């Protein structure tokens, strides 16, 4: 299974309907399909939902006016029009349909639709009588027939007025499907990020991990040979620190299990220092049963030693001849924790954490899918540490995120902070899906 909008840029236009709050969830769903999303609001939409949630979740400044210029002087809605693979207007009010069908480009959403060659998907939402009014129906017909727009029709259901009728915004999954169909197999219009709207430099704090307990392991474990020497690895802890920082910024309660990190841990995280694999394992088992119900997310970014000396000498070994060390494999901590989580879920535990492993490979990432299955994790982040800019100690990384559903998302070379946020986007989507599953099975 692949992500259906991987690498695409989608322009999401939001207009002033009560259903505008649903656009936040739509944005999340589009991102969970791998899309880069930039949001445009009409002035009325801004009165229903604040820009902050959209800016935080999209990682792009929000376009709110036709007068908006980007910091580099480009015109915001034109950049969206020229680079987006599709525009989706959801919810679209009766007023907006009227303005659009007459080409009145007074807001960023109509202006982008007028200026674009990309397919446009429109999901109206309004009162039932407004929807059936001939004016609205004529406008919709014109958008569909004359402009070639896809209309995702509103559905029957309770409306904001308290009445029931046809006017409810369509199911978000149907809107996502319509966007996927509209984009179909067209080539990506602007693969070069420089052609797209700029990303936010410092993403505003986003609360999508609020109330969640996130445990991140970082650094590399060391296995004692004798009291002064050890077997270690080159991990500095930068990737784990970036994930912990990103999770904190997104509102999570973060515990950082730090194994010999070279970089400073972020302030705000609860710190547990460990040295060896055995200590790391004990710390994680303790965290599993701490608090109400352990943690919601575990990200194993630490490079865990695969072998350790069978016996560590209790005195410093003297250099009095050749030395042969006998090594034994370390316990697979992540696989053990995944097994324990499965057992707890089978025994009826309500909370099943999302587990993320990392796999530092040298060369092709062919073994990664097998590793994900073997470890029993939800996501495996694989990278080739031999690639320049993608290994230990660098500030950047190029990774592929493999998921338990068999999908693989290849990310471009990004800063470790951006890798962290892209990973957390997937984690948040998985947490939400698990919560919805649990609610459905209870009802
Ligand atoms: N890991 C672990 N316990 C170990 C070894 C690794 O929990 N004893 C975790 C790492 O933190 C990482 C993931 O498992 O998140 C993958 O680590 P990796 O070393 O790539 O996997 P291995 O099981 O060692 O597989 P192989 O030796 O075949 O590469």
Coordinates of C-alpha atoms and ligand atoms in Angstrom, one line a residue, residues 217 277 280 300-306 330-335 356-361 367 371 374-375 380, ligand 1:
X217 CA 15.3 6.9 23.5
X277 CA 21.5 -1.9 26.8
X280 CA 18.0 1.0 28.8
X300 CA 13.4 4.0 19.8
X301 CA 15.9 6.4 18.1
X302 CA 18.8 5.1 20.3
X303 CA 21.4 3.0 18.6
X304 CA 21.3 -0.1 20.8
X305 CA 24.4 -2.2 20.9
X306 CA 23.8 -5.5 19.2
X330 CA 22.0 -8.2 23.5
X331 CA 18.3 -8.7 24.1
X332 CA 16.1 -7.1 21.4
X333 CA 14.5 -4.5 23.6
X334 CA 12.1 -3.1 21.1
X335 CA 10.8 -6.5 20.0
X356 CA 8.5 3.4 16.3
X357 CA 11.9 1.8 15.5
X358 CA 14.9 3.2 13.7
X359 CA 17.1 1.2 11.4
X360 CA 20.5 2.5 10.5
X361 CA 21.5 0.5 7.4
X367 CA 16.0 -5.4 4.9
X371 CA 12.8 -5.7 10.3
X374 CA 10.2 -9.0 13.0
X375 CA 10.2 -6.2 15.6
X380 CA 10.3 1.8 11.1
Ligands
LIG1 N1 17.0 -2.3 19.0 C1 16.7 -2.8 20.3 N2 17.4 -3.7 20.9 C2 18.5 -4.2 20.3 C3 18.9 -3.8 19.1 C4 18.1 -2.8 18.4 O1 15.6 -2.4 20.8 N3 19.2 -5.1 21.0 C5 16.2 -1.3 18.4 C6 16.9 -0.1 17.9 O2 16.8 1.0 18.9 C7 16.2 0.3 16.7 C8 15.6 -1.0 16.1 O3 15.7 -1.9 17.2 O4 15.0 1.2 17.0 C9 16.5 -1.5 15.0 O5 17.8 -1.6 15.3 P1 18.8 -2.4 14.4 O6 20.2 -2.4 15.1 O7 18.8 -1.8 13.0 O8 18.2 -3.8 14.3 P2 18.7 -5.2 14.7 O9 17.6 -6.0 15.4 O10 20.0 -5.1 15.4 O11 18.8 -5.9 13.3 P3 20.2 -6.2 12.5 O12 21.2 -6.5 13.4 O13 19.7 -7.4 11.7 O14 20.4 -5.0 11.6

